[in-house]
Short mmCIF file of N, CA and C in Angstrom, two decimals:
data_model
loop_
_atom_site.label_atom_id
_atom_site.label_comp_id
_atom_site.label_asym_id
_atom_site.label_seq_id
_atom_site.Cartn_x
_atom_site.Cartn_y
_atom_site.Cartn_z
N MET A 1 3.45 13.13 -14.25
CA MET A 1 2.23 12.51 -13.80
C MET A 1 2.14 12.66 -12.28
N ASP A 2 0.97 13.02 -11.80
CA ASP A 2 0.68 12.99 -10.37
C ASP A 2 0.20 11.59 -10.03
N LEU A 3 0.86 10.98 -9.10
CA LEU A 3 0.48 9.64 -8.67
C LEU A 3 0.18 9.70 -7.18
N VAL A 4 -1.06 9.42 -6.83
CA VAL A 4 -1.49 9.47 -5.44
C VAL A 4 -1.70 8.04 -4.96
N LEU A 5 -0.93 7.67 -3.95
CA LEU A 5 -1.06 6.37 -3.31
C LEU A 5 -2.00 6.53 -2.13
N ILE A 6 -2.96 5.62 -1.99
CA ILE A 6 -3.93 5.68 -0.90
C ILE A 6 -3.94 4.32 -0.20
N ARG A 7 -3.69 4.34 1.11
CA ARG A 7 -3.78 3.09 1.86
C ARG A 7 -5.25 2.76 2.08
N HIS A 8 -5.58 1.50 1.98
CA HIS A 8 -6.95 1.05 2.18
C HIS A 8 -7.46 1.48 3.56
N ALA A 9 -8.77 1.52 3.69
CA ALA A 9 -9.40 1.82 4.98
C ALA A 9 -9.16 0.65 5.94
N ARG A 10 -9.53 0.85 7.20
CA ARG A 10 -9.28 -0.14 8.25
C ARG A 10 -9.97 -1.47 7.94
N PRO A 11 -9.21 -2.59 7.95
CA PRO A 11 -9.82 -3.89 7.69
C PRO A 11 -10.44 -4.49 8.95
N GLU A 12 -11.26 -5.50 8.74
CA GLU A 12 -11.89 -6.22 9.84
C GLU A 12 -10.90 -7.28 10.36
N VAL A 13 -10.12 -6.88 11.36
CA VAL A 13 -9.13 -7.79 11.94
C VAL A 13 -8.81 -7.29 13.34
N ALA A 14 -8.53 -8.22 14.24
CA ALA A 14 -8.19 -7.84 15.61
C ALA A 14 -6.84 -7.15 15.66
N GLN A 15 -6.70 -6.24 16.60
CA GLN A 15 -5.43 -5.54 16.82
C GLN A 15 -4.34 -6.56 17.14
N GLY A 16 -3.14 -6.38 16.57
CA GLY A 16 -2.01 -7.23 16.88
C GLY A 16 -1.92 -8.53 16.09
N VAL A 17 -2.77 -8.69 15.07
CA VAL A 17 -2.77 -9.89 14.24
C VAL A 17 -1.93 -9.63 13.00
N CYS A 18 -1.11 -10.60 12.63
CA CYS A 18 -0.31 -10.51 11.41
C CYS A 18 -1.22 -10.79 10.21
N TYR A 19 -1.26 -9.86 9.30
CA TYR A 19 -2.03 -10.07 8.08
C TYR A 19 -1.32 -9.38 6.93
N GLY A 20 -1.27 -10.03 5.85
CA GLY A 20 -0.71 -9.50 4.62
C GLY A 20 -1.53 -10.09 3.49
N ALA A 21 -1.38 -11.41 3.30
CA ALA A 21 -2.11 -12.10 2.25
C ALA A 21 -3.52 -12.50 2.67
N LEU A 22 -3.88 -12.32 3.95
CA LEU A 22 -5.27 -12.58 4.35
C LEU A 22 -6.17 -11.62 3.60
N ASP A 23 -7.18 -12.14 2.96
CA ASP A 23 -8.06 -11.30 2.15
C ASP A 23 -9.22 -10.81 3.02
N LEU A 24 -8.98 -9.75 3.73
CA LEU A 24 -9.91 -9.23 4.73
C LEU A 24 -10.87 -8.20 4.17
N PRO A 25 -12.12 -8.22 4.62
CA PRO A 25 -13.05 -7.15 4.25
C PRO A 25 -12.75 -5.89 5.06
N LEU A 26 -13.38 -4.81 4.68
CA LEU A 26 -13.27 -3.58 5.47
C LEU A 26 -14.12 -3.69 6.72
N ALA A 27 -13.65 -3.08 7.80
CA ALA A 27 -14.44 -2.98 9.02
C ALA A 27 -15.61 -2.04 8.75
N GLN A 28 -16.69 -2.24 9.45
CA GLN A 28 -17.86 -1.38 9.33
C GLN A 28 -18.11 -0.67 10.64
N PRO A 29 -18.37 0.58 10.66
CA PRO A 29 -18.41 1.46 9.50
C PRO A 29 -17.01 1.69 8.94
N VAL A 30 -16.94 2.08 7.68
CA VAL A 30 -15.66 2.30 7.01
C VAL A 30 -14.95 3.48 7.67
N GLU A 31 -13.69 3.25 8.03
CA GLU A 31 -12.86 4.29 8.66
C GLU A 31 -11.53 4.38 7.93
N PRO A 32 -11.13 5.55 7.45
CA PRO A 32 -11.92 6.78 7.44
C PRO A 32 -13.00 6.71 6.37
N GLU A 33 -13.98 7.55 6.51
CA GLU A 33 -15.06 7.60 5.55
C GLU A 33 -14.52 8.08 4.20
N PRO A 34 -15.07 7.57 3.09
CA PRO A 34 -14.61 8.01 1.77
C PRO A 34 -14.63 9.53 1.60
N ALA A 35 -15.64 10.21 2.15
CA ALA A 35 -15.70 11.67 2.02
C ALA A 35 -14.47 12.32 2.65
N ARG A 36 -14.01 11.76 3.76
CA ARG A 36 -12.81 12.31 4.41
C ARG A 36 -11.58 12.05 3.54
N MET A 37 -11.50 10.85 2.93
CA MET A 37 -10.36 10.57 2.04
C MET A 37 -10.34 11.54 0.88
N PHE A 38 -11.52 11.81 0.29
CA PHE A 38 -11.61 12.77 -0.80
C PHE A 38 -11.12 14.15 -0.37
N SER A 39 -11.53 14.57 0.81
CA SER A 39 -11.18 15.92 1.26
C SER A 39 -9.67 16.08 1.45
N MET A 40 -8.96 15.00 1.72
CA MET A 40 -7.51 15.06 1.90
C MET A 40 -6.77 15.22 0.58
N LEU A 41 -7.45 14.98 -0.52
CA LEU A 41 -6.77 14.91 -1.82
C LEU A 41 -6.80 16.22 -2.60
N ASP A 42 -7.22 17.28 -1.96
CA ASP A 42 -7.13 18.63 -2.53
C ASP A 42 -7.68 18.73 -3.96
N GLY A 43 -8.74 18.02 -4.27
CA GLY A 43 -9.34 18.13 -5.59
C GLY A 43 -8.52 17.51 -6.70
N LEU A 44 -7.58 16.65 -6.37
CA LEU A 44 -6.75 15.98 -7.39
C LEU A 44 -7.51 14.81 -8.00
N VAL A 45 -8.47 15.10 -8.84
CA VAL A 45 -9.33 14.08 -9.43
C VAL A 45 -8.54 13.25 -10.44
N PRO A 46 -8.59 11.92 -10.33
CA PRO A 46 -7.79 11.07 -11.21
C PRO A 46 -8.49 10.79 -12.55
N GLN A 47 -7.67 10.39 -13.52
CA GLN A 47 -8.22 9.85 -14.77
C GLN A 47 -8.41 8.34 -14.65
N ARG A 48 -7.64 7.71 -13.75
CA ARG A 48 -7.72 6.26 -13.53
C ARG A 48 -7.55 5.96 -12.05
N ILE A 49 -8.15 4.85 -11.62
CA ILE A 49 -7.94 4.32 -10.28
C ILE A 49 -7.54 2.86 -10.43
N VAL A 50 -6.39 2.52 -9.83
CA VAL A 50 -5.88 1.15 -9.84
C VAL A 50 -5.80 0.69 -8.40
N SER A 51 -6.13 -0.56 -8.17
CA SER A 51 -6.13 -1.11 -6.82
C SER A 51 -5.41 -2.45 -6.79
N SER A 52 -4.90 -2.77 -5.61
CA SER A 52 -4.48 -4.13 -5.31
C SER A 52 -5.69 -5.04 -5.52
N THR A 53 -5.45 -6.30 -5.77
CA THR A 53 -6.54 -7.26 -5.94
C THR A 53 -7.14 -7.71 -4.61
N MET A 54 -6.56 -7.33 -3.49
CA MET A 54 -7.03 -7.79 -2.19
C MET A 54 -8.32 -7.05 -1.80
N ALA A 55 -9.23 -7.75 -1.14
CA ALA A 55 -10.58 -7.24 -0.86
C ALA A 55 -10.57 -5.89 -0.15
N ARG A 56 -9.70 -5.71 0.85
CA ARG A 56 -9.73 -4.45 1.60
C ARG A 56 -9.34 -3.26 0.73
N ALA A 57 -8.41 -3.46 -0.20
CA ALA A 57 -8.02 -2.38 -1.12
C ALA A 57 -9.08 -2.18 -2.20
N ARG A 58 -9.58 -3.29 -2.76
CA ARG A 58 -10.62 -3.18 -3.80
C ARG A 58 -11.86 -2.48 -3.28
N ALA A 59 -12.27 -2.81 -2.04
CA ALA A 59 -13.47 -2.20 -1.48
C ALA A 59 -13.26 -0.70 -1.26
N THR A 60 -12.09 -0.31 -0.77
CA THR A 60 -11.79 1.11 -0.59
C THR A 60 -11.79 1.82 -1.94
N ALA A 61 -11.11 1.23 -2.92
CA ALA A 61 -11.04 1.83 -4.25
C ALA A 61 -12.42 1.92 -4.90
N ALA A 62 -13.25 0.89 -4.70
CA ALA A 62 -14.59 0.90 -5.29
C ALA A 62 -15.43 2.05 -4.72
N LEU A 63 -15.28 2.33 -3.43
CA LEU A 63 -16.00 3.46 -2.84
C LEU A 63 -15.55 4.78 -3.47
N LEU A 64 -14.26 4.92 -3.70
CA LEU A 64 -13.74 6.14 -4.31
C LEU A 64 -14.12 6.22 -5.79
N ALA A 65 -13.98 5.11 -6.51
CA ALA A 65 -14.28 5.09 -7.95
C ALA A 65 -15.75 5.36 -8.22
N ARG A 66 -16.61 4.81 -7.38
CA ARG A 66 -18.06 4.99 -7.57
C ARG A 66 -18.43 6.47 -7.55
N ASP A 67 -17.89 7.19 -6.59
CA ASP A 67 -18.22 8.61 -6.47
C ASP A 67 -17.64 9.43 -7.63
N LEU A 68 -16.64 8.89 -8.32
CA LEU A 68 -16.02 9.60 -9.44
C LEU A 68 -16.55 9.12 -10.79
N GLY A 69 -17.30 8.03 -10.78
CA GLY A 69 -17.81 7.47 -12.03
C GLY A 69 -16.72 6.83 -12.88
N LEU A 70 -15.65 6.36 -12.24
CA LEU A 70 -14.55 5.73 -12.97
C LEU A 70 -14.58 4.21 -12.79
N PRO A 71 -14.16 3.47 -13.82
CA PRO A 71 -14.03 2.03 -13.64
C PRO A 71 -12.84 1.74 -12.73
N LEU A 72 -12.90 0.64 -12.05
CA LEU A 72 -11.82 0.24 -11.15
C LEU A 72 -10.95 -0.80 -11.84
N GLU A 73 -9.66 -0.53 -11.90
CA GLU A 73 -8.69 -1.49 -12.44
C GLU A 73 -7.97 -2.12 -11.25
N THR A 74 -7.57 -3.38 -11.39
CA THR A 74 -6.82 -4.04 -10.32
C THR A 74 -5.52 -4.61 -10.87
N ASP A 75 -4.55 -4.76 -9.98
CA ASP A 75 -3.27 -5.34 -10.36
C ASP A 75 -2.71 -6.10 -9.16
N ALA A 76 -2.48 -7.40 -9.35
CA ALA A 76 -2.00 -8.27 -8.27
C ALA A 76 -0.60 -7.88 -7.78
N ARG A 77 0.17 -7.17 -8.59
CA ARG A 77 1.51 -6.78 -8.16
C ARG A 77 1.48 -5.78 -7.01
N LEU A 78 0.32 -5.18 -6.75
CA LEU A 78 0.19 -4.19 -5.68
C LEU A 78 -0.27 -4.81 -4.35
N ARG A 79 -0.43 -6.13 -4.31
CA ARG A 79 -0.90 -6.77 -3.07
C ARG A 79 0.17 -6.71 -1.98
N GLU A 80 -0.27 -6.94 -0.75
CA GLU A 80 0.61 -6.88 0.41
C GLU A 80 1.49 -8.13 0.48
N LEU A 81 2.55 -8.05 1.26
CA LEU A 81 3.48 -9.16 1.50
C LEU A 81 2.73 -10.37 2.04
N ASP A 82 3.10 -11.56 1.57
CA ASP A 82 2.55 -12.82 2.07
C ASP A 82 3.42 -13.31 3.22
N PHE A 83 2.86 -13.31 4.43
CA PHE A 83 3.59 -13.73 5.63
C PHE A 83 3.49 -15.23 5.89
N GLY A 84 3.07 -16.02 4.91
CA GLY A 84 3.07 -17.47 5.05
C GLY A 84 2.30 -17.95 6.27
N ARG A 85 2.93 -18.82 7.05
CA ARG A 85 2.24 -19.42 8.20
C ARG A 85 1.99 -18.44 9.34
N TRP A 86 2.56 -17.24 9.28
CA TRP A 86 2.28 -16.22 10.29
C TRP A 86 0.92 -15.56 10.06
N GLU A 87 0.37 -15.70 8.87
CA GLU A 87 -0.89 -15.04 8.53
C GLU A 87 -1.98 -15.45 9.53
N GLY A 88 -2.64 -14.46 10.09
CA GLY A 88 -3.74 -14.71 11.01
C GLY A 88 -3.33 -14.99 12.44
N CYS A 89 -2.02 -15.05 12.70
CA CYS A 89 -1.52 -15.28 14.06
C CYS A 89 -1.31 -13.94 14.75
N ALA A 90 -1.48 -13.96 16.06
CA ALA A 90 -1.12 -12.78 16.83
C ALA A 90 0.39 -12.63 16.75
N TRP A 91 0.87 -11.40 16.57
CA TRP A 91 2.31 -11.18 16.46
C TRP A 91 3.05 -11.71 17.68
N ASP A 92 2.44 -11.58 18.87
CA ASP A 92 3.13 -12.06 20.07
C ASP A 92 3.11 -13.58 20.20
N ALA A 93 2.38 -14.28 19.31
CA ALA A 93 2.39 -15.75 19.29
C ALA A 93 3.40 -16.32 18.29
N VAL A 94 3.95 -15.46 17.44
CA VAL A 94 4.96 -15.90 16.47
C VAL A 94 6.24 -16.19 17.26
N PRO A 95 6.85 -17.36 17.06
CA PRO A 95 8.07 -17.68 17.81
C PRO A 95 9.13 -16.58 17.68
N ARG A 96 9.63 -16.15 18.80
CA ARG A 96 10.60 -15.05 18.86
C ARG A 96 11.81 -15.31 17.97
N ALA A 97 12.29 -16.56 17.94
CA ALA A 97 13.46 -16.90 17.12
C ALA A 97 13.18 -16.65 15.64
N GLU A 98 11.94 -16.90 15.20
CA GLU A 98 11.58 -16.66 13.80
C GLU A 98 11.56 -15.16 13.49
N VAL A 99 10.99 -14.38 14.40
CA VAL A 99 10.94 -12.93 14.21
C VAL A 99 12.37 -12.37 14.19
N GLU A 100 13.23 -12.86 15.06
CA GLU A 100 14.61 -12.39 15.10
C GLU A 100 15.36 -12.77 13.83
N ALA A 101 15.12 -13.97 13.30
CA ALA A 101 15.75 -14.38 12.04
C ALA A 101 15.30 -13.49 10.90
N TRP A 102 14.04 -13.13 10.90
CA TRP A 102 13.50 -12.26 9.86
C TRP A 102 14.11 -10.86 9.99
N ALA A 103 14.16 -10.34 11.20
CA ALA A 103 14.73 -9.00 11.43
C ALA A 103 16.21 -8.94 11.08
N ALA A 104 16.93 -10.05 11.25
CA ALA A 104 18.36 -10.08 10.97
C ALA A 104 18.65 -9.98 9.47
N ASP A 105 17.72 -10.41 8.64
CA ASP A 105 17.88 -10.33 7.18
C ASP A 105 16.51 -10.03 6.57
N LEU A 106 16.01 -8.85 6.85
CA LEU A 106 14.65 -8.49 6.47
C LEU A 106 14.36 -8.68 4.99
N LEU A 107 15.32 -8.39 4.15
CA LEU A 107 15.07 -8.49 2.71
C LEU A 107 14.97 -9.92 2.21
N HIS A 108 15.77 -10.83 2.77
CA HIS A 108 15.88 -12.15 2.16
C HIS A 108 15.39 -13.32 3.01
N ALA A 109 15.22 -13.12 4.31
CA ALA A 109 14.78 -14.22 5.18
C ALA A 109 13.29 -14.50 4.96
N ARG A 110 12.92 -15.75 5.15
CA ARG A 110 11.51 -16.14 5.06
C ARG A 110 11.20 -17.22 6.09
N PRO A 111 11.42 -16.94 7.37
CA PRO A 111 11.13 -17.94 8.39
C PRO A 111 9.64 -18.30 8.45
N HIS A 112 8.79 -17.46 7.89
CA HIS A 112 7.34 -17.70 7.87
C HIS A 112 6.93 -18.59 6.71
N GLY A 113 7.85 -18.82 5.76
CA GLY A 113 7.54 -19.67 4.61
C GLY A 113 6.81 -18.95 3.49
N GLY A 114 6.55 -17.67 3.65
CA GLY A 114 5.85 -16.90 2.62
C GLY A 114 6.81 -16.22 1.67
N GLU A 115 6.53 -15.00 1.37
CA GLU A 115 7.28 -14.22 0.40
C GLU A 115 8.39 -13.43 1.11
N THR A 116 9.55 -13.32 0.50
CA THR A 116 10.58 -12.46 1.08
C THR A 116 10.23 -11.00 0.75
N VAL A 117 10.77 -10.11 1.54
CA VAL A 117 10.56 -8.68 1.28
C VAL A 117 11.18 -8.32 -0.07
N ALA A 118 12.33 -8.91 -0.40
CA ALA A 118 12.98 -8.63 -1.69
C ALA A 118 12.08 -9.06 -2.85
N GLU A 119 11.41 -10.21 -2.71
CA GLU A 119 10.48 -10.66 -3.76
C GLU A 119 9.31 -9.69 -3.90
N ALA A 120 8.76 -9.27 -2.77
CA ALA A 120 7.64 -8.32 -2.82
C ALA A 120 8.09 -7.00 -3.43
N MET A 121 9.26 -6.54 -3.03
CA MET A 121 9.80 -5.27 -3.56
C MET A 121 9.99 -5.37 -5.08
N ALA A 122 10.50 -6.50 -5.57
CA ALA A 122 10.68 -6.68 -7.01
C ALA A 122 9.34 -6.65 -7.74
N ARG A 123 8.34 -7.28 -7.16
CA ARG A 123 6.99 -7.31 -7.75
C ARG A 123 6.41 -5.91 -7.84
N VAL A 124 6.51 -5.15 -6.75
CA VAL A 124 5.97 -3.79 -6.69
C VAL A 124 6.75 -2.86 -7.63
N ALA A 125 8.07 -2.98 -7.64
CA ALA A 125 8.90 -2.15 -8.52
C ALA A 125 8.61 -2.47 -9.99
N ALA A 126 8.33 -3.73 -10.29
CA ALA A 126 7.97 -4.10 -11.67
C ALA A 126 6.70 -3.39 -12.10
N TRP A 127 5.73 -3.27 -11.19
CA TRP A 127 4.51 -2.52 -11.51
C TRP A 127 4.88 -1.06 -11.81
N ALA A 128 5.68 -0.46 -10.94
CA ALA A 128 6.06 0.95 -11.12
C ALA A 128 6.81 1.17 -12.43
N ASP A 129 7.73 0.27 -12.73
CA ASP A 129 8.53 0.41 -13.94
C ASP A 129 7.73 0.16 -15.21
N ALA A 130 6.58 -0.50 -15.08
CA ALA A 130 5.74 -0.79 -16.24
C ALA A 130 4.72 0.31 -16.53
N LEU A 131 4.71 1.36 -15.69
CA LEU A 131 3.79 2.47 -15.99
C LEU A 131 4.12 3.02 -17.37
N PRO A 132 3.15 3.09 -18.25
CA PRO A 132 3.44 3.54 -19.61
C PRO A 132 3.84 5.00 -19.66
N ALA A 133 4.66 5.31 -20.64
CA ALA A 133 5.10 6.70 -20.83
C ALA A 133 3.90 7.62 -21.04
N GLY A 134 2.88 7.11 -21.68
CA GLY A 134 1.68 7.91 -21.94
C GLY A 134 0.63 7.73 -20.86
N ALA A 135 1.07 7.45 -19.63
CA ALA A 135 0.12 7.26 -18.53
C ALA A 135 -0.67 8.53 -18.30
N PRO A 136 -1.82 8.42 -17.64
CA PRO A 136 -2.65 9.61 -17.42
C PRO A 136 -1.92 10.65 -16.56
N ASP A 137 -2.40 11.88 -16.63
CA ASP A 137 -1.80 12.95 -15.83
C ASP A 137 -1.96 12.71 -14.35
N ARG A 138 -3.03 12.02 -13.95
CA ARG A 138 -3.27 11.79 -12.53
C ARG A 138 -3.82 10.39 -12.34
N LEU A 139 -3.13 9.62 -11.50
CA LEU A 139 -3.49 8.24 -11.22
C LEU A 139 -3.59 8.06 -9.72
N TRP A 140 -4.68 7.42 -9.26
CA TRP A 140 -4.81 7.03 -7.87
C TRP A 140 -4.56 5.54 -7.78
N VAL A 141 -3.79 5.14 -6.78
CA VAL A 141 -3.48 3.74 -6.54
C VAL A 141 -3.86 3.42 -5.11
N VAL A 142 -4.77 2.48 -4.93
CA VAL A 142 -5.19 2.06 -3.60
C VAL A 142 -4.48 0.74 -3.30
N ALA A 143 -3.66 0.78 -2.24
CA ALA A 143 -2.83 -0.38 -1.94
C ALA A 143 -2.68 -0.54 -0.43
N HIS A 144 -1.54 -1.04 -0.03
CA HIS A 144 -1.26 -1.43 1.35
C HIS A 144 0.00 -0.71 1.83
N ALA A 145 0.19 -0.70 3.14
CA ALA A 145 1.34 0.02 3.71
C ALA A 145 2.67 -0.51 3.17
N GLY A 146 2.83 -1.83 3.11
CA GLY A 146 4.10 -2.38 2.63
C GLY A 146 4.43 -1.94 1.21
N PRO A 147 3.57 -2.21 0.24
CA PRO A 147 3.85 -1.78 -1.12
C PRO A 147 4.00 -0.27 -1.27
N MET A 148 3.27 0.51 -0.49
CA MET A 148 3.41 1.97 -0.59
C MET A 148 4.81 2.39 -0.13
N ARG A 149 5.30 1.79 0.95
CA ARG A 149 6.66 2.11 1.41
C ARG A 149 7.70 1.61 0.40
N MET A 150 7.42 0.47 -0.23
CA MET A 150 8.32 -0.06 -1.26
C MET A 150 8.38 0.87 -2.47
N LEU A 151 7.23 1.38 -2.89
CA LEU A 151 7.20 2.32 -4.01
C LEU A 151 7.95 3.59 -3.67
N ALA A 152 7.77 4.09 -2.46
CA ALA A 152 8.50 5.30 -2.04
C ALA A 152 10.00 5.07 -2.11
N ALA A 153 10.47 3.94 -1.59
CA ALA A 153 11.90 3.64 -1.62
C ALA A 153 12.39 3.53 -3.07
N HIS A 154 11.60 2.87 -3.90
CA HIS A 154 11.97 2.69 -5.32
C HIS A 154 12.08 4.03 -6.04
N TRP A 155 11.06 4.86 -5.92
CA TRP A 155 11.06 6.13 -6.63
C TRP A 155 12.06 7.13 -6.08
N LEU A 156 12.25 7.12 -4.77
CA LEU A 156 13.16 8.09 -4.16
C LEU A 156 14.61 7.62 -4.14
N GLY A 157 14.84 6.36 -4.52
CA GLY A 157 16.20 5.83 -4.57
C GLY A 157 16.84 5.69 -3.20
N VAL A 158 16.04 5.36 -2.20
CA VAL A 158 16.56 5.17 -0.85
C VAL A 158 16.35 3.71 -0.45
N PRO A 159 17.12 3.23 0.52
CA PRO A 159 16.91 1.85 0.98
C PRO A 159 15.51 1.70 1.59
N LEU A 160 14.95 0.52 1.42
CA LEU A 160 13.64 0.24 1.99
C LEU A 160 13.65 0.45 3.50
N ALA A 161 14.76 0.17 4.15
CA ALA A 161 14.87 0.38 5.59
C ALA A 161 14.53 1.81 5.98
N THR A 162 14.77 2.76 5.09
CA THR A 162 14.45 4.16 5.35
C THR A 162 12.95 4.38 5.43
N THR A 163 12.21 3.83 4.48
CA THR A 163 10.77 4.09 4.41
C THR A 163 9.94 3.18 5.31
N LEU A 164 10.52 2.07 5.76
CA LEU A 164 9.76 1.16 6.62
C LEU A 164 9.30 1.82 7.92
N GLY A 165 10.03 2.79 8.40
CA GLY A 165 9.67 3.46 9.64
C GLY A 165 8.71 4.62 9.46
N TRP A 166 8.33 4.94 8.24
CA TRP A 166 7.44 6.07 7.99
C TRP A 166 6.01 5.71 8.36
N ASP A 167 5.36 6.53 9.16
CA ASP A 167 3.96 6.30 9.55
C ASP A 167 3.07 6.32 8.32
N LEU A 168 2.03 5.51 8.37
CA LEU A 168 1.08 5.45 7.27
C LEU A 168 -0.25 4.92 7.80
N GLY A 169 -1.18 5.81 8.07
CA GLY A 169 -2.46 5.43 8.65
C GLY A 169 -3.42 4.86 7.62
N PHE A 170 -4.47 4.20 8.12
CA PHE A 170 -5.51 3.69 7.23
C PHE A 170 -6.16 4.87 6.53
N GLY A 171 -6.33 4.76 5.22
CA GLY A 171 -6.92 5.83 4.43
C GLY A 171 -5.98 6.98 4.12
N ALA A 172 -4.74 6.90 4.58
CA ALA A 172 -3.77 7.98 4.34
C ALA A 172 -3.34 8.00 2.88
N SER A 173 -2.93 9.17 2.42
CA SER A 173 -2.47 9.29 1.04
C SER A 173 -1.05 9.83 0.99
N CYS A 174 -0.40 9.54 -0.12
CA CYS A 174 0.95 10.02 -0.43
C CYS A 174 0.92 10.47 -1.88
N ARG A 175 1.57 11.56 -2.16
CA ARG A 175 1.55 12.08 -3.53
C ARG A 175 2.97 12.18 -4.07
N PHE A 176 3.15 11.62 -5.26
CA PHE A 176 4.42 11.67 -5.98
C PHE A 176 4.20 12.33 -7.32
N THR A 177 5.21 13.03 -7.80
CA THR A 177 5.25 13.49 -9.17
C THR A 177 6.28 12.61 -9.87
N ILE A 178 5.83 11.87 -10.86
CA ILE A 178 6.66 10.89 -11.57
C ILE A 178 6.77 11.33 -13.03
N GLY A 179 7.89 11.01 -13.64
CA GLY A 179 8.01 11.27 -15.06
C GLY A 179 9.05 12.30 -15.41
N GLY A 180 9.46 13.11 -14.46
CA GLY A 180 10.54 14.05 -14.71
C GLY A 180 11.87 13.36 -14.50
N ALA A 181 12.92 14.12 -14.46
CA ALA A 181 14.26 13.55 -14.26
C ALA A 181 14.35 12.85 -12.91
N VAL A 182 13.72 13.44 -11.90
CA VAL A 182 13.76 12.88 -10.55
C VAL A 182 12.36 12.87 -9.98
N PRO A 183 11.84 11.69 -9.58
CA PRO A 183 10.52 11.66 -8.93
C PRO A 183 10.55 12.50 -7.65
N ARG A 184 9.43 13.16 -7.37
CA ARG A 184 9.34 14.01 -6.17
C ARG A 184 8.22 13.55 -5.28
N LEU A 185 8.51 13.51 -3.99
CA LEU A 185 7.49 13.23 -2.99
C LEU A 185 6.87 14.56 -2.59
N ARG A 186 5.57 14.71 -2.80
CA ARG A 186 4.86 15.96 -2.47
C ARG A 186 4.32 15.93 -1.05
N TRP A 187 3.78 14.77 -0.62
CA TRP A 187 3.37 14.62 0.77
C TRP A 187 3.36 13.14 1.11
N TRP A 188 3.39 12.87 2.41
CA TRP A 188 3.36 11.50 2.93
C TRP A 188 2.43 11.45 4.12
N ASN A 189 1.58 10.44 4.17
CA ASN A 189 0.71 10.15 5.31
C ASN A 189 -0.28 11.27 5.59
N ARG A 190 -0.89 11.79 4.55
CA ARG A 190 -1.93 12.80 4.76
C ARG A 190 -3.20 12.07 5.17
N VAL A 191 -3.66 12.37 6.38
CA VAL A 191 -4.88 11.71 6.91
C VAL A 191 -5.87 12.76 7.38
#
């Protein structure tokens, strides 16, 4: 199966603000434009489109699905990490000691009171592991940077710390071939 992950378009939020569980709309005009996202996908037309339940991902997926005439499916397991009380705060306003505690144990610390990275990773991996054997030949998934990096780590069998540093722009796509003996990454961060 060809599985194309697509990061949502740019949300309506100020630069430097922590957002994960904030349900943000897309900024207007939409960047990148849906036509540009399509052009990056080399004609890989999907049989299904699945999206995170969050507004910015749903709106991006709806723009893509509309042009393809496909229904949009959503799955809450694809939503972004919940940063708890940090949500909506400027990153530079988050107490330094809390950020340092989180960085010291990125997978399990929750100084923000929200979701741990390990919990989010388990949720996202559960979605990936639940893909049916008879899944379509080509699936598009519109999600967020965090879950996309988590899926890459899960499928490639590498630590999440490896994929956390990988660039991933708004509207960027990543292509995996899943279902063989070893999942293959075909491209990352195509914008």
